[in-house]
Amino acid sequence: MRHLLNVSDLSTEEILRIFALSADLKAKFRAGVREPLLPGRVMALVFEKQSLRTRVSFQSAMTHLGGASMMLGDDAGFGKRESIADFTRVLSEMVDVIVLRTKLHQTVVDAAKYSSCSVINGLTDQSHPCQALADLFTIRETVGTLEGQKLAWVGDANNVARSLAMACGLLGVEFAVASPRGYDFDDAFVAKLHAKAPAVKFLVTRDPVEAVRGAAAVYTDVWASMGQEAEEAQRRRDFADYQVNGKLMAAAGPTARFMHCLPAKRGEEVTDEVMDGPYSIIVEQAANRMHVQKGVLAWLLGAQS
Ligand code: CP
Ligand code: NVA
C-alpha cells in the first residue's frame, strides 16, 4: 500500500509508469472508451480549502474508471469532531483511497500514518504533487519530450513550485526560479531536492528575464496562496516586478508556452494578454488533471491496463 504525499515519494520510473497509464487512458477516453479499471473502488475526498480542478478531476476520473467517490463536507467534522487519527482509521476501513486537501502538510502526514488505505495529497501549504505530475505530463505532450527542456517559475516559491521543482529534477527538466527576496525555497527543501534528484539543473535568480530565457514553459501562480489572505497587500508590493506579461513572454523566446495551475488573479501575477495568448496552455493543463488523476489512481490502486 502506497501513499502520494509528495512528488519525492515517487521514483522517475514510477512517474513514467503513471504517465504511460494516463496517456493510454486519455487516448481511450478521446476515442469514447472509459475503461473500467477500478470497478467497485471507492474514493473519499476531504478538503479544508476551496477547489474546482482537483476535486472534479478526481471525481470524474474515478467515475470513468468504474469506481465511486464521495466528497465529505464540513459536517463530517474532519479535524473538529474527533482526532485526525480516529477519523482516518475509521474512514480508511470503508473506502479504498482518500484524497486530502489540508491547511497544514503535517495533517496529511498524520492521516497517512493512521490510514489503512492509500492517501493522496490534493494540496497542502507545502506541496501539490498531483498538479506537478499533470503539468509535466502536459509539457511532454505539448513539446514532445521532457529531456533537456527548461521550466521557468516566476513568483512565489510556494507549494506548487516545490512539487514542480522536484518533478523536474526527477524527469531531467531544468528548473529556473525567479522570486523576490524573502520568497525563496527554504534550505531544507533545496537540500531534499539535491538529495532526491542529484542531477537536477536548478537555477535561482532574482531576475525573471534570466529565468525565462529559452524556457519551454513559463509558469506562475498567485502571489498570495490560500491561507495567506492577510498578506495580500504586502505581497502585491513585493511581487510587483514579477508579473508575467507580454514583454516577459517575448523575452522567453518564440516557442515558450505559458502555464498556470489556476485559479489566477488576472492583472496581478499575469495579464489577460498572456492568459489568453496563443502560447497559453492553461486549459489543456487543467484538463490533463483528470487524465493524470486516472493514471495516479490506477497506479496506486494497482489496476493493470
Ligand atoms: N490547480 C488546482 O489545484 O485547482 P483547484 O484549487 O481548483 O483544485
Ligand atoms: N498556491 C496556490 C495553488 C492553488 C491551486 C494555493 O495554495 O492557494
Short mmCIF file of C-alpha atoms and ligand atoms in Angstrom, two decimals:
data_model
loop_
_atom_site.label_atom_id
_atom_site.label_comp_id
_atom_site.label_asym_id
_atom_site.label_seq_id
_atom_site.Cartn_x
_atom_site.Cartn_y
_atom_site.Cartn_z
CA MET A 1 0.00 0.00 0.00
CA ARG A 2 1.43 3.36 -1.06
CA HIS A 3 0.59 6.98 -0.34
CA LEU A 4 1.22 10.00 -2.57
CA LEU A 5 2.03 12.89 -0.24
CA ASN A 6 4.90 14.46 -2.19
CA VAL A 7 6.42 14.04 -5.64
CA SER A 8 9.52 12.78 -3.82
CA ASP A 9 7.54 9.67 -2.78
CA LEU A 10 7.89 8.55 -6.41
CA SER A 11 10.87 7.37 -8.44
CA THR A 12 11.44 8.51 -12.02
CA GLU A 13 10.30 5.09 -13.24
CA GLU A 14 7.09 5.32 -11.22
CA ILE A 15 6.28 8.76 -12.63
CA LEU A 16 6.83 7.46 -16.15
CA ARG A 17 4.55 4.49 -15.39
CA ILE A 18 1.84 6.90 -14.18
CA PHE A 19 2.32 8.95 -17.38
CA ALA A 20 2.02 5.82 -19.52
CA LEU A 21 -1.23 4.84 -17.80
CA SER A 22 -2.51 8.42 -18.11
CA ALA A 23 -1.65 8.67 -21.81
CA ASP A 24 -3.29 5.32 -22.54
CA LEU A 25 -6.45 6.22 -20.62
CA LYS A 26 -6.57 9.67 -22.22
CA ALA A 27 -6.31 8.22 -25.73
CA LYS A 28 -9.09 5.75 -24.94
CA PHE A 29 -11.24 8.50 -23.40
CA ARG A 30 -10.76 10.60 -26.55
CA ALA A 31 -11.89 7.60 -28.60
CA GLY A 32 -15.03 7.34 -26.48
CA VAL A 33 -13.86 4.49 -24.24
CA ARG A 34 -13.99 4.81 -20.46
CA GLU A 35 -12.05 1.78 -19.33
CA PRO A 36 -13.42 0.45 -16.01
CA LEU A 37 -10.12 -0.43 -14.35
CA LEU A 38 -11.36 0.19 -10.81
CA PRO A 39 -14.87 -1.27 -10.53
CA GLY A 40 -16.36 -1.03 -7.08
CA ARG A 41 -13.50 1.03 -5.68
CA VAL A 42 -14.46 3.97 -3.51
CA MET A 43 -12.65 7.28 -3.08
CA ALA A 44 -13.36 9.79 -0.32
CA LEU A 45 -12.32 13.42 -0.64
CA VAL A 46 -11.90 15.68 2.37
CA PHE A 47 -11.00 19.29 1.58
CA GLU A 48 -10.22 22.01 4.13
CA LYS A 49 -9.76 24.57 1.35
CA GLN A 50 -11.66 25.50 -1.80
CA SER A 51 -11.15 23.56 -5.01
CA LEU A 52 -12.58 23.26 -8.51
CA ARG A 53 -9.98 21.39 -10.58
CA THR A 54 -8.65 18.92 -8.03
CA ARG A 55 -11.96 17.70 -6.69
CA VAL A 56 -13.77 17.49 -10.04
CA SER A 57 -10.83 15.87 -11.85
CA PHE A 58 -10.55 13.20 -9.15
CA GLN A 59 -14.28 12.55 -9.01
CA SER A 60 -14.70 12.37 -12.79
CA ALA A 61 -11.59 10.21 -13.06
CA MET A 62 -12.91 7.70 -10.53
CA THR A 63 -16.33 7.62 -12.20
CA HIS A 64 -14.75 6.96 -15.62
CA LEU A 65 -12.69 4.16 -14.08
CA GLY A 66 -15.84 2.44 -12.85
CA GLY A 67 -15.48 3.38 -9.19
CA ALA A 68 -17.39 5.75 -6.95
CA SER A 69 -16.43 8.80 -4.96
CA MET A 70 -17.80 10.95 -2.18
CA MET A 71 -16.89 14.47 -1.24
CA LEU A 72 -17.12 14.74 2.54
CA GLY A 73 -18.22 18.19 3.64
CA ASP A 74 -17.78 20.15 6.82
CA ASP A 75 -20.46 18.04 8.50
CA ALA A 76 -18.08 15.05 8.55
CA GLY A 77 -16.13 17.04 11.13
CA PHE A 78 -12.59 16.37 9.86
CA GLY A 79 -10.19 17.81 12.45
CA LYS A 80 -13.07 19.08 14.56
CA ARG A 81 -15.32 16.30 15.80
CA GLU A 82 -12.70 13.69 16.63
CA SER A 83 -8.97 13.29 16.24
CA ILE A 84 -7.40 13.00 12.78
CA ALA A 85 -6.19 9.54 13.83
CA ASP A 86 -9.67 8.27 14.76
CA PHE A 87 -11.27 9.87 11.70
CA THR A 88 -8.74 8.34 9.34
CA ARG A 89 -8.65 4.90 10.96
CA VAL A 90 -12.43 4.62 10.53
CA LEU A 91 -12.76 6.21 7.08
CA SER A 92 -9.99 4.07 5.62
CA GLU A 93 -11.85 0.89 6.65
CA MET A 94 -14.72 1.93 4.36
CA VAL A 95 -13.00 3.34 1.28
CA ASP A 96 -10.04 2.40 -0.94
CA VAL A 97 -8.37 5.78 -1.26
CA ILE A 98 -8.59 9.14 0.49
CA VAL A 99 -7.77 12.46 -1.19
CA LEU A 100 -6.99 15.21 1.30
CA ARG A 101 -6.57 18.95 0.85
CA THR A 102 -5.39 20.37 4.14
CA LYS A 103 -4.14 23.65 5.50
CA LEU A 104 -1.10 22.06 7.12
CA HIS A 105 1.06 19.47 5.40
CA GLN A 106 1.50 17.71 8.74
CA THR A 107 -2.21 16.82 8.66
CA VAL A 108 -1.82 14.63 5.55
CA VAL A 109 1.30 13.08 7.07
CA ASP A 110 -0.65 12.26 10.24
CA ALA A 111 -3.63 10.93 8.27
CA ALA A 112 -1.38 8.68 6.16
CA LYS A 113 0.16 7.29 9.32
CA TYR A 114 -3.20 6.09 10.61
CA SER A 115 -4.84 5.16 7.30
CA SER A 116 -5.26 1.54 6.25
CA CYS A 117 -5.76 2.68 2.62
CA SER A 118 -3.81 4.97 0.27
CA VAL A 119 -3.82 8.70 0.99
CA ILE A 120 -3.28 11.25 -1.79
CA ASN A 121 -2.27 14.84 -1.13
CA GLY A 122 -4.68 17.10 -3.04
CA LEU A 123 -2.67 20.21 -1.96
CA THR A 124 -1.21 21.39 1.31
CA ASP A 125 0.74 24.50 2.25
CA GLN A 126 3.90 22.56 1.31
CA SER A 127 3.14 20.68 -1.88
CA HIS A 128 0.74 19.84 -4.69
CA PRO A 129 2.08 16.63 -6.22
CA CYS A 130 -0.86 15.80 -8.50
CA GLN A 131 -0.65 19.27 -10.03
CA ALA A 132 3.05 18.85 -10.81
CA LEU A 133 2.51 15.41 -12.36
CA ALA A 134 -0.22 16.75 -14.66
CA ASP A 135 1.94 19.74 -15.57
CA LEU A 136 4.97 17.71 -16.57
CA PHE A 137 2.67 15.36 -18.49
CA THR A 138 1.29 18.45 -20.29
CA ILE A 139 4.75 19.76 -21.17
CA ARG A 140 5.76 16.36 -22.53
CA GLU A 141 2.57 16.17 -24.58
CA THR A 142 2.93 19.74 -25.90
CA VAL A 143 6.67 19.83 -26.58
CA GLY A 144 7.13 16.15 -27.38
CA THR A 145 9.86 15.43 -24.85
CA LEU A 146 10.94 16.41 -21.36
CA GLU A 147 14.64 15.65 -21.55
CA GLY A 148 16.68 18.86 -21.83
CA GLN A 149 13.68 21.22 -21.51
CA LYS A 150 13.57 24.18 -19.15
CA LEU A 151 10.66 25.23 -16.96
CA ALA A 152 10.78 28.79 -15.60
CA TRP A 153 8.90 29.64 -12.43
CA VAL A 154 8.24 33.34 -11.85
CA GLY A 155 6.81 34.38 -8.48
CA ASP A 156 6.37 32.82 -5.07
CA ALA A 157 8.42 29.65 -4.44
CA ASN A 158 5.30 28.04 -2.98
CA ASN A 159 3.63 24.62 -2.72
CA VAL A 160 3.13 24.22 -6.48
CA ALA A 161 6.68 25.41 -7.20
CA ARG A 162 8.15 22.88 -4.75
CA SER A 163 6.33 19.98 -6.36
CA LEU A 164 7.26 21.16 -9.86
CA ALA A 165 10.92 21.57 -8.94
CA MET A 166 11.02 18.03 -7.59
CA ALA A 167 9.20 16.61 -10.63
CA CYS A 168 11.57 18.48 -12.96
CA GLY A 169 14.56 17.13 -11.05
CA LEU A 170 13.30 13.57 -11.41
CA LEU A 171 12.45 13.95 -15.10
CA GLY A 172 15.55 15.73 -16.44
CA VAL A 173 13.94 19.16 -16.84
CA GLU A 174 15.88 22.27 -15.84
CA PHE A 175 14.01 24.31 -13.24
CA ALA A 176 14.69 28.06 -13.06
CA VAL A 177 13.04 30.11 -10.34
CA ALA A 178 12.84 33.90 -10.12
CA SER A 179 11.33 35.17 -6.89
CA PRO A 180 11.77 38.30 -4.80
CA ARG A 181 13.95 38.19 -1.70
CA GLY A 182 12.07 36.55 1.17
CA TYR A 183 10.00 34.28 -1.08
CA ASP A 184 12.64 31.67 -1.94
CA PHE A 185 12.61 27.92 -1.39
CA ASP A 186 13.77 27.09 2.13
CA ASP A 187 17.16 25.43 2.59
CA ALA A 188 15.65 22.16 3.78
CA PHE A 189 13.67 21.80 0.55
CA VAL A 190 16.68 22.62 -1.64
CA ALA A 191 18.74 20.01 0.23
CA LYS A 192 15.97 17.44 -0.28
CA LEU A 193 15.76 18.30 -3.98
CA HIS A 194 19.50 17.74 -4.48
CA ALA A 195 19.41 14.54 -2.41
CA LYS A 196 16.48 13.01 -4.28
CA ALA A 197 17.48 14.29 -7.75
CA PRO A 198 21.27 14.70 -7.73
CA ALA A 199 21.40 15.53 -11.45
CA VAL A 200 18.86 18.37 -11.15
CA LYS A 201 19.60 21.56 -13.07
CA PHE A 202 18.36 24.22 -10.70
CA LEU A 203 18.78 27.97 -11.30
CA VAL A 204 17.82 30.52 -8.65
CA THR A 205 17.71 34.18 -9.64
CA ARG A 206 16.02 37.48 -8.74
CA ASP A 207 15.70 38.28 -12.46
CA PRO A 208 12.58 36.99 -14.25
CA VAL A 209 14.17 37.64 -17.66
CA GLU A 210 17.13 35.43 -16.81
CA ALA A 211 14.80 32.71 -15.55
CA VAL A 212 12.57 32.62 -18.63
CA ARG A 213 15.23 32.85 -21.33
CA GLY A 214 14.99 29.77 -23.54
CA ALA A 215 12.29 28.16 -21.40
CA ALA A 216 9.86 25.67 -22.91
CA ALA A 217 7.27 26.92 -20.42
CA VAL A 218 6.89 29.97 -18.21
CA TYR A 219 4.83 29.21 -15.11
CA THR A 220 3.37 31.42 -12.43
CA ASP A 221 0.86 31.19 -9.58
CA VAL A 222 -1.00 33.62 -7.34
CA TRP A 223 1.16 35.87 -5.17
CA ALA A 224 -0.91 35.01 -2.07
CA SER A 225 -1.95 31.38 -1.75
CA MET A 226 -4.98 30.13 0.16
CA GLY A 227 -4.35 30.87 3.83
CA GLN A 228 -2.18 33.93 3.08
CA GLU A 229 -5.04 36.35 2.52
CA ALA A 230 -3.84 38.68 5.31
CA GLU A 231 -0.53 39.17 3.45
CA GLU A 232 -2.15 40.11 0.13
CA ALA A 233 -1.36 43.85 0.19
CA GLN A 234 2.27 43.32 1.24
CA ARG A 235 2.75 40.59 -1.36
CA ARG A 236 1.25 42.76 -4.10
CA ARG A 237 4.05 45.27 -3.39
CA ASP A 238 6.78 42.64 -3.05
CA PHE A 239 5.88 40.85 -6.29
CA ALA A 240 5.24 43.96 -8.41
CA ASP A 241 8.27 43.25 -10.64
CA TYR A 242 7.34 39.60 -11.11
CA GLN A 243 4.26 39.83 -13.30
CA VAL A 244 4.18 37.56 -16.32
CA ASN A 245 3.22 39.91 -19.17
CA GLY A 246 3.69 40.10 -22.92
CA LYS A 247 7.15 41.59 -22.52
CA LEU A 248 8.36 38.76 -20.31
CA MET A 249 6.89 36.14 -22.66
CA ALA A 250 8.75 37.83 -25.54
CA ALA A 251 11.98 37.56 -23.52
CA ALA A 252 11.35 33.83 -23.07
CA GLY A 253 11.50 33.23 -26.81
CA PRO A 254 9.11 32.34 -29.64
CA THR A 255 8.40 28.74 -28.59
CA ALA A 256 7.75 29.33 -24.87
CA ARG A 257 4.35 28.27 -23.55
CA PHE A 258 2.55 29.91 -20.63
CA MET A 259 1.30 27.77 -17.73
CA HIS A 260 -0.63 28.48 -14.52
CA CYS A 261 -2.11 25.97 -12.09
CA LEU A 262 -5.22 28.20 -11.74
CA PRO A 263 -7.15 29.86 -10.27
CA ALA A 264 -5.38 33.04 -11.44
CA LYS A 265 -5.64 36.64 -10.34
CA ARG A 266 -5.67 38.28 -13.74
CA GLY A 267 -3.94 41.68 -13.65
CA GLU A 268 -1.71 40.64 -10.74
CA GLU A 269 0.70 37.76 -11.38
CA VAL A 270 -0.36 37.54 -15.04
CA THR A 271 -2.02 39.78 -17.61
CA ASP A 272 -5.09 38.95 -19.70
CA GLU A 273 -2.87 39.18 -22.78
CA VAL A 274 -0.77 36.25 -21.53
CA MET A 275 -3.61 34.17 -20.08
CA ASP A 276 -5.45 34.38 -23.40
CA GLY A 277 -2.38 34.47 -25.67
CA PRO A 278 -1.64 31.89 -28.38
CA TYR A 279 1.15 30.40 -26.24
CA SER A 280 -1.14 29.84 -23.22
CA ILE A 281 -1.84 26.16 -22.45
CA ILE A 282 -3.72 26.75 -19.20
CA VAL A 283 -6.88 24.95 -20.30
CA GLU A 284 -5.06 21.88 -21.66
CA GLN A 285 -3.08 21.85 -18.45
CA ALA A 286 -6.22 21.91 -16.29
CA ALA A 287 -7.91 19.28 -18.47
CA ASN A 288 -4.93 16.98 -18.02
CA ARG A 289 -5.52 17.00 -14.28
CA MET A 290 -8.32 14.48 -14.90
CA HIS A 291 -6.31 12.27 -17.23
CA VAL A 292 -3.35 12.15 -14.88
CA GLN A 293 -5.54 11.55 -11.80
CA LYS A 294 -6.65 8.42 -13.64
CA GLY A 295 -3.04 7.36 -14.02
CA VAL A 296 -2.40 8.10 -10.35
CA LEU A 297 -5.47 6.16 -9.19
CA ALA A 298 -4.85 3.21 -11.50
CA TRP A 299 -1.20 3.01 -10.40
CA LEU A 300 -1.87 3.49 -6.72
CA LEU A 301 -4.73 1.02 -6.59
CA GLY A 302 -2.83 -1.49 -8.65
CA ALA A 303 -5.04 -1.72 -11.74
CA GLN A 304 -3.38 -3.08 -14.85
CA SER A 305 -4.35 -1.83 -18.27
N1 CP B 1 -4.99 23.94 -9.56
C1 CP B 1 -5.81 23.48 -8.60
O1 CP B 1 -5.46 22.65 -7.75
O2 CP B 1 -7.06 24.00 -8.67
P1 CP B 1 -8.19 23.86 -7.55
O3 CP B 1 -7.71 24.65 -6.35
O4 CP B 1 -9.42 24.47 -8.18
O5 CP B 1 -8.36 22.42 -7.20
N1 NVA B 2 -0.57 28.16 -4.49
C1 NVA B 2 -1.99 28.07 -4.63
C2 NVA B 2 -2.35 26.94 -5.54
C3 NVA B 2 -3.81 26.72 -5.76
C4 NVA B 2 -4.09 25.57 -6.68
C5 NVA B 2 -2.63 27.89 -3.25
O1 NVA B 2 -2.09 27.13 -2.46
O2 NVA B 2 -3.63 28.54 -2.98
#
